[in-house]
Amino acid sequence: MQGKNSRRAAWLAALVVLLLAVAGGVAFMALGGEEEAKAQTVRFQAPTDNGPDPFTVPAERRGAKVVEVGSGPFGGTGSDLVCDRELLIHSLAARPDRLREWARVLGLNPTTRVVARYIRKLRPATLTTDTRVTNHSFVDGRAVAFQSILQAGTAVLVDQDGVPVARCRCGNPLLKPIFVKAAECFGCPPNYSPPPPCDYYDYDDRDYDRYGDGYWKRAYVRSDFVNVCYLPYPDPPSIRGTPPRRRQPRPRTKPAAEAPQTHPAASFSPSSGTVDDTYTLYASGFRPGVTLSVRLVRPDGVVESYSITTNGSGSGSYTFPHAGDPVLGPYTATITDSGTGDTATARTQVSAATQPTNQLQCNPPRSQLEAEQCAELRGNAPQDTPAPDDQLQCNPPRSQLEAEQCAGVD
C-alpha cells in the first residue's frame, strides 16, 4: 500500500511540473557543447532570490563598495552584495547534515575544519553578466542538482580556478553548468536569450594559498577581467586565520625612510582637438621605475590597452599614433599601478578637422584686397596704369595705384 502511495505522489509531482512548464516556462535553445542534462529545465534566479530549499540562510551582506554590472536590477547602478565567508561557515557548521552534503558536492572531506579552511580561501566576487551554473537544493537530507541562470549582481565565491562554487544568497554549492540542446526556463524574462558559457579567471596556484584579501587588493588589475563574467569584490568582509601584520621594531637611531607618498595624476595634451592633432597622455605622481597599465575607452565603447613606464620622478607619457579614420568624440584613459592600486583618469575630445581661415573667399570677396587676389587668380588682375580722373574710384580705392591717384586729385 505504501508503494502505491509513493508512486501516486511521484506521478502527481510530475504532473505539477508539467503544468508549471506549460503555464510559466519559456523555451529556448541553449549554447550546447557538453553532455546533455537529464533534467530539461533551467531556473532563472535574481540576486535576492533564495531559490527552492536553500542550504543556509543568506550568507551575504551589503558592502561598502559597489561593483558595476552590465544588466539586471543593478545594471547602471552596480551591486553592493558581497559574500560573508565566516557567516557561511557558521551556518553550515550549525547543520552537520547540510555541511556533509555541501562537502560531498565539491569533493571535500566532510569535516568542519576542512570545509572552513576551503571557504576562507575562496574569493568573493560579483557576477557582472547572467551566468549559467549547476545549482543545488537541500531536499530530504541530500543535495539535489538543478540547472540555473544566476542574474548579474549575484554574490558568489570562486575557487583558485576562477569557477563559481557557492552562491551566498542561499549557501548552495555550485558546479559548472551542463548545457542542453533545449530546455524550459522558469522565471526567465520574455524573449530572453540564455547567456553563453562563462569565461573564468584562473588564479596562479602559487599565489592562491596566501591567506587574506590584502594580496588580491594589490594584485587585482581591472583589465584582467574584461571578458570574465564576474569581478572580485574589492573590500570583502574579513576572515579568521588572516596572519596579523608584523609589528615593526622601534628604531634605536633615526627611523627608516618611509616610502614616498604618491599623488597620481593624468592629463591629455591637447585636452581637446581635432583629428589632425597629435595626442599625448601624461602620468605623474606614481611610483618611480614601474610600468603602468593604460586602459583607453573610445567613444564607440571599444577598449584599447597601452602601457607607460615611469621615470625617476614617477612621471611618464605615451604619444598615440595617428589613426587613419579616428572615431570622433570623448576618449577616457585610466592609468593603473597594479602594485599599489593607484589610478588616475584623463579625458580628451576629438573633433573633425577645421577648415583653414586663410583661404580666399571670392564669391563674394570680403575685402578689396581679397577681390584683387581673386581677380589675379582668374587672370583679371587690374593693370598698374593710371586711370582717368573721371573713372577713379576713391571710396574705397581698388588698388594701391588708384589710392595714390585719388590722393593727387584731392
Protein backbone atom coordinates (compact mmCIF):
# COMPACT_ATOMS: atom_id res chain seq x y z
CA MET A 1 0.00 0.00 0.00
CA GLN A 2 2.82 2.33 0.88
CA GLY A 3 4.49 1.64 -2.52
CA LYS A 4 1.30 2.58 -4.37
CA ASN A 5 1.01 5.83 -2.43
CA SER A 6 4.64 6.67 -3.25
CA ARG A 7 4.10 6.04 -6.96
CA ARG A 8 0.91 8.10 -6.90
CA ALA A 9 2.77 11.00 -5.21
CA ALA A 10 5.53 10.79 -7.81
CA TRP A 11 3.01 10.92 -10.68
CA LEU A 12 1.27 13.92 -9.05
CA ALA A 13 4.60 15.74 -8.69
CA ALA A 14 5.43 15.08 -12.34
CA LEU A 15 2.01 16.42 -13.37
CA VAL A 16 2.55 19.63 -11.34
CA VAL A 17 5.94 20.17 -13.02
CA LEU A 18 4.34 19.65 -16.46
CA LEU A 19 1.57 22.17 -15.71
CA LEU A 20 4.10 24.71 -14.49
CA ALA A 21 6.13 24.24 -17.65
CA VAL A 22 3.07 24.90 -19.81
CA ALA A 23 1.92 27.91 -17.73
CA GLY A 24 5.16 29.75 -16.92
CA GLY A 25 8.03 28.18 -18.81
CA VAL A 26 9.97 29.91 -21.54
CA ALA A 27 11.51 27.60 -24.11
CA PHE A 28 14.92 28.44 -25.51
CA MET A 29 17.80 26.82 -27.31
CA ALA A 30 20.95 26.66 -25.21
CA LEU A 31 24.50 27.03 -26.47
CA GLY A 32 25.34 23.32 -26.26
CA GLY A 33 28.78 21.83 -26.06
CA GLU A 34 28.87 19.42 -23.11
CA GLU A 35 26.79 16.38 -22.20
CA GLU A 36 23.05 16.92 -22.10
CA ALA A 37 21.41 17.35 -18.72
CA LYS A 38 18.96 14.77 -17.63
CA ALA A 39 16.52 17.43 -16.42
CA GLN A 40 15.31 19.68 -19.25
CA THR A 41 14.54 22.74 -17.09
CA VAL A 42 16.57 25.80 -16.14
CA ARG A 43 15.62 28.18 -13.33
CA PHE A 44 16.29 31.94 -13.68
CA GLN A 45 17.26 33.47 -10.29
CA ALA A 46 17.56 37.15 -9.36
CA PRO A 47 20.36 38.18 -6.96
CA THR A 48 17.99 38.34 -3.96
CA ASP A 49 16.03 35.18 -4.83
CA ASN A 50 16.77 32.44 -2.27
CA GLY A 51 15.51 29.73 -4.59
CA PRO A 52 13.92 26.42 -3.60
CA ASP A 53 15.14 24.61 -0.46
CA PRO A 54 18.31 26.63 0.20
CA PHE A 55 21.23 25.09 2.08
CA THR A 56 21.58 28.00 4.54
CA VAL A 57 20.17 31.36 5.48
CA PRO A 58 21.62 34.23 3.38
CA ALA A 59 25.39 34.40 3.91
CA GLU A 60 25.87 37.78 2.27
CA ARG A 61 25.72 41.40 3.32
CA ARG A 62 25.77 44.84 1.76
CA GLY A 63 29.35 46.01 1.49
CA ALA A 64 30.94 49.45 1.43
CA LYS A 65 31.91 49.15 -2.24
CA VAL A 66 29.79 48.91 -5.39
CA VAL A 67 30.66 46.68 -8.35
CA GLU A 68 29.42 47.80 -11.75
CA VAL A 69 27.33 45.20 -13.56
CA GLY A 70 26.08 45.15 -17.11
CA SER A 71 22.43 44.11 -16.72
CA GLY A 72 19.74 43.04 -14.29
CA PRO A 73 18.26 45.04 -11.39
CA PHE A 74 21.68 46.56 -10.61
CA GLY A 75 22.55 47.44 -14.22
CA GLY A 76 23.87 51.01 -14.42
CA THR A 77 23.99 51.44 -10.63
CA GLY A 78 26.12 48.49 -9.51
CA SER A 79 25.72 45.86 -6.80
CA ASP A 80 26.99 46.09 -3.21
CA LEU A 81 26.11 42.48 -2.30
CA VAL A 82 29.16 40.56 -1.03
CA CYS A 83 29.68 37.09 0.43
CA ASP A 84 30.43 36.75 4.15
CA ARG A 85 32.58 33.63 4.32
CA GLU A 86 32.55 33.37 8.12
CA LEU A 87 28.74 33.51 8.14
CA LEU A 88 28.59 30.70 5.57
CA ILE A 89 30.97 28.59 7.66
CA HIS A 90 28.91 29.21 10.80
CA SER A 91 25.63 28.34 9.02
CA LEU A 92 26.99 25.06 7.65
CA ALA A 93 28.70 24.07 10.91
CA ALA A 94 25.40 24.51 12.76
CA ARG A 95 23.76 21.95 10.43
CA PRO A 96 26.17 18.96 10.10
CA ASP A 97 23.89 17.12 7.66
CA ARG A 98 23.98 20.07 5.28
CA LEU A 99 27.71 20.54 5.73
CA ARG A 100 28.28 16.88 4.73
CA GLU A 101 26.27 17.25 1.53
CA TRP A 102 27.88 20.61 0.73
CA ALA A 103 31.32 18.99 1.04
CA ARG A 104 30.28 15.96 -1.00
CA VAL A 105 29.18 18.11 -3.95
CA LEU A 106 32.56 19.90 -4.02
CA GLY A 107 34.65 16.80 -3.33
CA LEU A 108 35.83 17.79 0.16
CA ASN A 109 36.40 15.83 3.33
CA PRO A 110 33.11 16.47 5.22
CA THR A 111 34.59 17.96 8.40
CA THR A 112 34.05 21.44 9.73
CA ARG A 113 37.79 22.13 9.77
CA VAL A 114 38.32 21.16 6.12
CA VAL A 115 35.22 23.00 4.87
CA ALA A 116 36.07 26.13 6.87
CA ARG A 117 39.62 26.23 5.53
CA TYR A 118 38.35 25.75 1.97
CA ILE A 119 35.74 28.52 2.23
CA ARG A 120 38.23 31.00 3.71
CA LYS A 121 40.44 30.60 0.64
CA LEU A 122 37.58 31.31 -1.79
CA ARG A 123 37.42 34.74 -3.39
CA PRO A 124 34.20 36.82 -3.03
CA ALA A 125 33.06 38.01 -6.45
CA THR A 126 30.07 39.71 -8.07
CA LEU A 127 28.57 38.42 -11.33
CA THR A 128 28.63 41.13 -13.98
CA THR A 129 26.61 39.15 -16.54
CA ASP A 130 23.94 36.47 -16.32
CA THR A 131 25.76 33.18 -15.67
CA ARG A 132 24.83 29.50 -16.13
CA VAL A 133 25.67 27.12 -13.24
CA THR A 134 24.68 23.77 -11.82
CA ASN A 135 22.92 24.77 -8.58
CA HIS A 136 21.89 22.52 -5.67
CA SER A 137 18.96 22.44 -3.26
CA PHE A 138 18.89 20.54 0.03
CA VAL A 139 15.95 18.10 -0.09
CA ASP A 140 15.35 15.22 2.34
CA GLY A 141 18.94 15.21 3.55
CA ARG A 142 20.50 15.20 0.06
CA ALA A 143 21.86 17.77 -2.38
CA VAL A 144 19.64 17.82 -5.48
CA ALA A 145 21.19 19.40 -8.59
CA PHE A 146 19.32 21.68 -10.97
CA GLN A 147 20.40 23.98 -13.80
CA SER A 148 20.23 27.66 -13.00
CA ILE A 149 20.89 31.07 -14.56
CA LEU A 150 22.17 33.49 -11.92
CA GLN A 151 21.37 37.09 -12.80
CA ALA A 152 24.06 39.78 -12.91
CA GLY A 153 24.65 41.30 -9.46
CA THR A 154 24.63 37.94 -7.64
CA ALA A 155 27.27 37.45 -4.91
CA VAL A 156 29.30 34.23 -5.34
CA LEU A 157 32.54 32.63 -4.19
CA VAL A 158 35.08 31.47 -6.79
CA ASP A 159 37.91 28.96 -6.34
CA GLN A 160 41.53 29.06 -7.47
CA ASP A 161 40.50 28.05 -11.00
CA GLY A 162 38.11 31.01 -11.13
CA VAL A 163 34.99 28.78 -11.10
CA PRO A 164 31.96 29.92 -9.01
CA VAL A 165 31.49 27.24 -6.31
CA ALA A 166 29.00 28.83 -3.92
CA ARG A 167 26.03 31.21 -4.12
CA CYS A 168 25.92 33.18 -0.90
CA ARG A 169 22.26 34.21 -1.01
CA CYS A 170 21.27 30.62 -0.27
CA GLY A 171 24.59 28.97 0.68
CA ASN A 172 24.16 26.46 -2.15
CA PRO A 173 27.22 24.72 -3.64
CA LEU A 174 27.74 25.29 -7.37
CA LEU A 175 29.36 23.35 -10.18
CA LYS A 176 29.98 24.11 -13.85
CA PRO A 177 26.76 24.08 -15.90
CA ILE A 178 25.57 21.24 -18.08
CA PHE A 179 24.42 22.75 -21.37
CA VAL A 180 21.37 21.20 -23.00
CA LYS A 181 20.12 21.47 -26.56
CA ALA A 182 16.67 22.65 -25.49
CA ALA A 183 15.16 23.42 -22.10
CA GLU A 184 12.26 25.16 -20.36
CA CYS A 185 13.34 28.27 -18.43
CA PHE A 186 11.32 29.08 -15.29
CA GLY A 187 11.28 32.75 -14.36
CA CYS A 188 13.11 33.98 -17.47
CA PRO A 189 12.07 37.43 -18.77
CA PRO A 190 10.07 37.49 -22.02
CA ASN A 191 12.11 36.91 -25.19
CA TYR A 192 15.13 36.06 -23.07
CA SER A 193 18.28 34.68 -24.70
CA PRO A 194 20.42 32.42 -22.49
CA PRO A 195 23.96 33.60 -21.74
CA PRO A 196 26.98 31.95 -23.39
CA PRO A 197 29.41 29.88 -21.29
CA CYS A 198 31.27 31.89 -18.66
CA ASP A 199 34.97 32.68 -19.02
CA TYR A 200 36.85 32.02 -15.77
CA TYR A 201 39.85 33.87 -14.34
CA ASP A 202 42.42 31.19 -13.42
CA TYR A 203 44.39 32.35 -10.38
CA ASP A 204 48.06 31.48 -10.05
CA ASP A 205 48.18 28.45 -7.73
CA ARG A 206 51.42 29.71 -6.19
CA ASP A 207 49.69 32.87 -5.02
CA TYR A 208 46.29 31.40 -4.22
CA ASP A 209 47.47 29.78 -0.97
CA ARG A 210 48.28 33.16 0.54
CA TYR A 211 45.68 33.86 3.21
CA GLY A 212 43.89 37.18 3.47
CA ASP A 213 42.44 39.63 0.98
CA GLY A 214 45.24 42.19 1.11
CA TYR A 215 47.19 40.34 -1.58
CA TRP A 216 44.26 40.39 -4.00
CA LYS A 217 43.77 44.11 -3.44
CA ARG A 218 47.36 44.68 -4.52
CA ALA A 219 47.32 42.19 -7.41
CA TYR A 220 43.85 42.98 -8.75
CA VAL A 221 44.03 44.55 -12.23
CA ARG A 222 40.67 45.55 -13.75
CA SER A 223 41.86 44.92 -17.30
CA ASP A 224 42.43 41.22 -16.47
CA PHE A 225 38.66 40.74 -16.10
CA VAL A 226 37.42 42.38 -19.33
CA ASN A 227 35.93 39.18 -20.79
CA VAL A 228 35.17 37.40 -17.48
CA CYS A 229 31.59 37.09 -16.22
CA TYR A 230 32.41 38.42 -12.74
CA LEU A 231 34.62 40.88 -10.85
CA PRO A 232 36.35 40.29 -7.49
CA TYR A 233 34.63 42.26 -4.73
CA PRO A 234 37.20 44.93 -3.77
CA ASP A 235 36.69 45.01 0.01
CA PRO A 236 35.04 41.80 1.32
CA PRO A 237 34.31 41.03 4.98
CA SER A 238 37.39 39.75 6.81
CA ILE A 239 38.01 36.10 7.62
CA ARG A 240 39.54 34.32 10.58
CA GLY A 241 43.05 32.97 10.23
CA THR A 242 44.45 36.01 8.45
CA PRO A 243 48.06 36.37 9.62
CA PRO A 244 48.49 39.50 11.74
CA ARG A 245 50.72 42.21 10.43
CA ARG A 246 54.20 42.08 11.85
CA ARG A 247 54.99 44.89 14.23
CA GLN A 248 57.94 46.91 13.08
CA PRO A 249 60.67 47.19 15.74
CA ARG A 250 61.14 50.68 17.03
CA PRO A 251 64.37 52.07 15.55
CA ARG A 252 67.05 52.92 18.06
CA THR A 253 68.63 55.51 15.82
CA LYS A 254 66.88 57.51 13.17
CA PRO A 255 63.70 56.00 11.72
CA ALA A 256 63.83 54.21 8.39
CA ALA A 257 62.89 56.29 5.43
CA GLU A 258 59.22 55.97 4.61
CA ALA A 259 58.06 55.04 1.16
CA PRO A 260 57.40 58.16 -0.88
CA GLN A 261 53.78 59.17 -0.98
CA THR A 262 52.12 59.01 -4.35
CA HIS A 263 49.73 61.55 -5.79
CA PRO A 264 48.73 60.03 -9.13
CA ALA A 265 47.51 62.36 -11.84
CA ALA A 266 46.86 62.07 -15.57
CA SER A 267 46.25 64.54 -18.39
CA PHE A 268 45.90 64.69 -22.16
CA SER A 269 47.64 67.18 -24.39
CA PRO A 270 45.70 68.66 -26.04
CA SER A 271 42.70 68.34 -23.74
CA SER A 272 40.55 68.73 -26.86
CA GLY A 273 41.45 68.97 -30.52
CA THR A 274 40.86 67.67 -34.00
CA VAL A 275 41.77 64.55 -35.92
CA ASP A 276 44.83 66.36 -37.27
CA ASP A 277 46.34 66.82 -33.78
CA THR A 278 48.82 64.52 -32.06
CA TYR A 279 47.61 63.40 -28.62
CA THR A 280 49.90 62.57 -25.71
CA LEU A 281 48.82 61.06 -22.36
CA TYR A 282 50.88 62.20 -19.36
CA ALA A 283 51.15 60.42 -15.99
CA SER A 284 52.66 61.90 -12.83
CA GLY A 285 52.75 61.24 -9.10
CA PHE A 286 53.13 57.45 -9.47
CA ARG A 287 55.92 55.23 -8.15
CA PRO A 288 59.21 55.69 -10.00
CA GLY A 289 60.53 52.99 -12.30
CA VAL A 290 57.33 50.97 -12.75
CA THR A 291 55.20 50.04 -15.73
CA LEU A 292 51.67 51.42 -15.58
CA SER A 293 48.75 49.90 -17.45
CA VAL A 294 46.66 52.23 -19.61
CA ARG A 295 43.04 51.42 -20.46
CA LEU A 296 41.66 53.70 -23.20
CA VAL A 297 37.90 53.70 -23.80
CA ARG A 298 36.97 55.10 -27.21
CA PRO A 299 33.69 56.94 -27.96
CA ASP A 300 32.32 53.77 -29.58
CA GLY A 301 32.98 51.73 -26.41
CA VAL A 302 35.99 49.83 -27.78
CA VAL A 303 38.72 49.33 -25.14
CA GLU A 304 42.39 49.60 -26.06
CA SER A 305 45.37 48.78 -23.80
CA TYR A 306 48.71 50.55 -23.61
CA SER A 307 51.48 51.00 -21.03
CA ILE A 308 53.62 53.80 -19.61
CA THR A 309 56.95 53.35 -17.81
CA THR A 310 57.65 56.00 -15.18
CA ASN A 311 60.99 57.73 -14.75
CA GLY A 312 62.82 58.51 -11.52
CA SER A 313 60.28 61.14 -10.56
CA GLY A 314 57.26 58.88 -11.12
CA SER A 315 56.23 60.53 -14.40
CA GLY A 316 55.86 59.22 -17.92
CA SER A 317 53.96 59.70 -21.14
CA TYR A 318 52.59 57.92 -24.18
CA THR A 319 52.02 59.54 -27.58
CA PHE A 320 49.24 57.91 -29.57
CA PRO A 321 49.94 57.25 -33.26
CA HIS A 322 47.70 58.88 -35.84
CA ALA A 323 44.74 56.70 -36.80
CA GLY A 324 43.59 56.53 -40.39
CA ASP A 325 39.94 57.24 -39.58
CA PRO A 326 39.68 58.05 -35.86
CA VAL A 327 36.35 57.90 -34.04
CA LEU A 328 35.09 61.37 -33.09
CA GLY A 329 34.02 62.09 -29.52
CA PRO A 330 35.35 61.77 -25.94
CA TYR A 331 38.23 59.43 -25.11
CA THR A 332 38.81 58.32 -21.48
CA ALA A 333 42.14 56.90 -20.31
CA THR A 334 42.59 55.17 -16.93
CA ILE A 335 46.17 54.69 -15.72
CA THR A 336 46.72 52.00 -13.05
CA ASP A 337 49.68 50.94 -10.93
CA SER A 338 48.90 47.27 -10.27
CA GLY A 339 51.41 47.17 -7.41
CA THR A 340 49.65 49.80 -5.31
CA GLY A 341 46.22 50.10 -6.89
CA ASP A 342 46.81 53.81 -7.59
CA THR A 343 44.77 55.10 -10.53
CA ALA A 344 44.32 58.35 -12.41
CA THR A 345 41.92 59.26 -15.21
CA ALA A 346 42.15 61.76 -18.05
CA ARG A 347 39.80 62.70 -20.88
CA THR A 348 40.11 64.40 -24.24
CA GLN A 349 37.68 65.33 -27.01
CA VAL A 350 38.47 64.62 -30.66
CA SER A 351 36.57 66.67 -33.26
CA ALA A 352 36.58 66.85 -37.04
CA ALA A 353 39.30 68.88 -38.76
CA THR A 354 38.55 72.60 -39.11
CA GLN A 355 38.82 74.44 -42.40
CA PRO A 356 41.77 76.90 -42.71
CA THR A 357 40.73 80.51 -42.11
CA ASN A 358 43.27 81.92 -44.60
CA GLN A 359 41.54 80.58 -47.71
CA LEU A 360 40.25 83.09 -50.27
CA GLN A 361 36.56 83.80 -50.45
CA CYS A 362 35.77 85.12 -53.91
CA ASN A 363 32.00 84.96 -54.08
CA PRO A 364 31.56 87.45 -52.58
CA PRO A 365 35.01 88.75 -51.54
CA ARG A 366 35.29 90.04 -48.00
CA SER A 367 37.66 92.94 -48.79
CA GLN A 368 39.15 94.93 -51.65
CA LEU A 369 42.44 93.11 -51.21
CA GLU A 370 40.63 89.75 -51.40
CA ALA A 371 38.83 90.93 -54.56
CA GLU A 372 42.16 91.80 -56.20
CA GLN A 373 43.62 88.42 -55.19
CA CYS A 374 40.61 86.61 -56.63
CA ALA A 375 40.88 88.64 -59.87
CA GLU A 376 44.54 87.75 -60.10
CA LEU A 377 43.71 84.06 -59.73
CA ARG A 378 41.20 84.40 -62.60
CA GLY A 379 43.73 86.30 -64.76
CA ASN A 380 41.76 89.54 -64.48
CA ALA A 381 44.07 91.44 -62.19
CA PRO A 382 43.87 95.25 -62.63
CA GLN A 383 46.83 96.77 -64.51
CA ASP A 384 49.03 99.26 -62.71
CA THR A 385 48.26 102.08 -65.22
CA PRO A 386 46.82 105.39 -64.22
CA ALA A 387 43.07 105.61 -64.61
CA PRO A 388 41.38 108.77 -65.97
CA ASP A 389 40.16 111.12 -63.29
CA ASP A 390 36.55 110.52 -64.24
CA GLN A 391 36.97 106.73 -63.80
CA LEU A 392 38.69 106.87 -60.42
CA GLN A 393 37.08 105.01 -57.55
CA CYS A 394 38.36 106.58 -54.38
CA ASN A 395 36.00 105.28 -51.75
CA PRO A 396 37.21 102.70 -51.49
CA PRO A 397 40.13 102.60 -54.00
CA ARG A 398 40.51 99.38 -55.94
CA SER A 399 44.31 99.32 -55.91
CA GLN A 400 47.34 101.00 -54.43
CA LEU A 401 47.85 102.98 -57.66
CA GLU A 402 44.26 104.20 -57.57
CA ALA A 403 44.70 105.22 -53.95
CA GLU A 404 47.70 107.36 -54.92
CA GLN A 405 45.76 108.90 -57.80
CA CYS A 406 42.91 109.76 -55.51
CA ALA A 407 45.33 111.41 -53.11
CA GLY A 408 46.67 113.56 -56.03
CA VAL A 409 43.19 114.63 -57.05
CA ASP A 410 42.36 115.71 -53.52
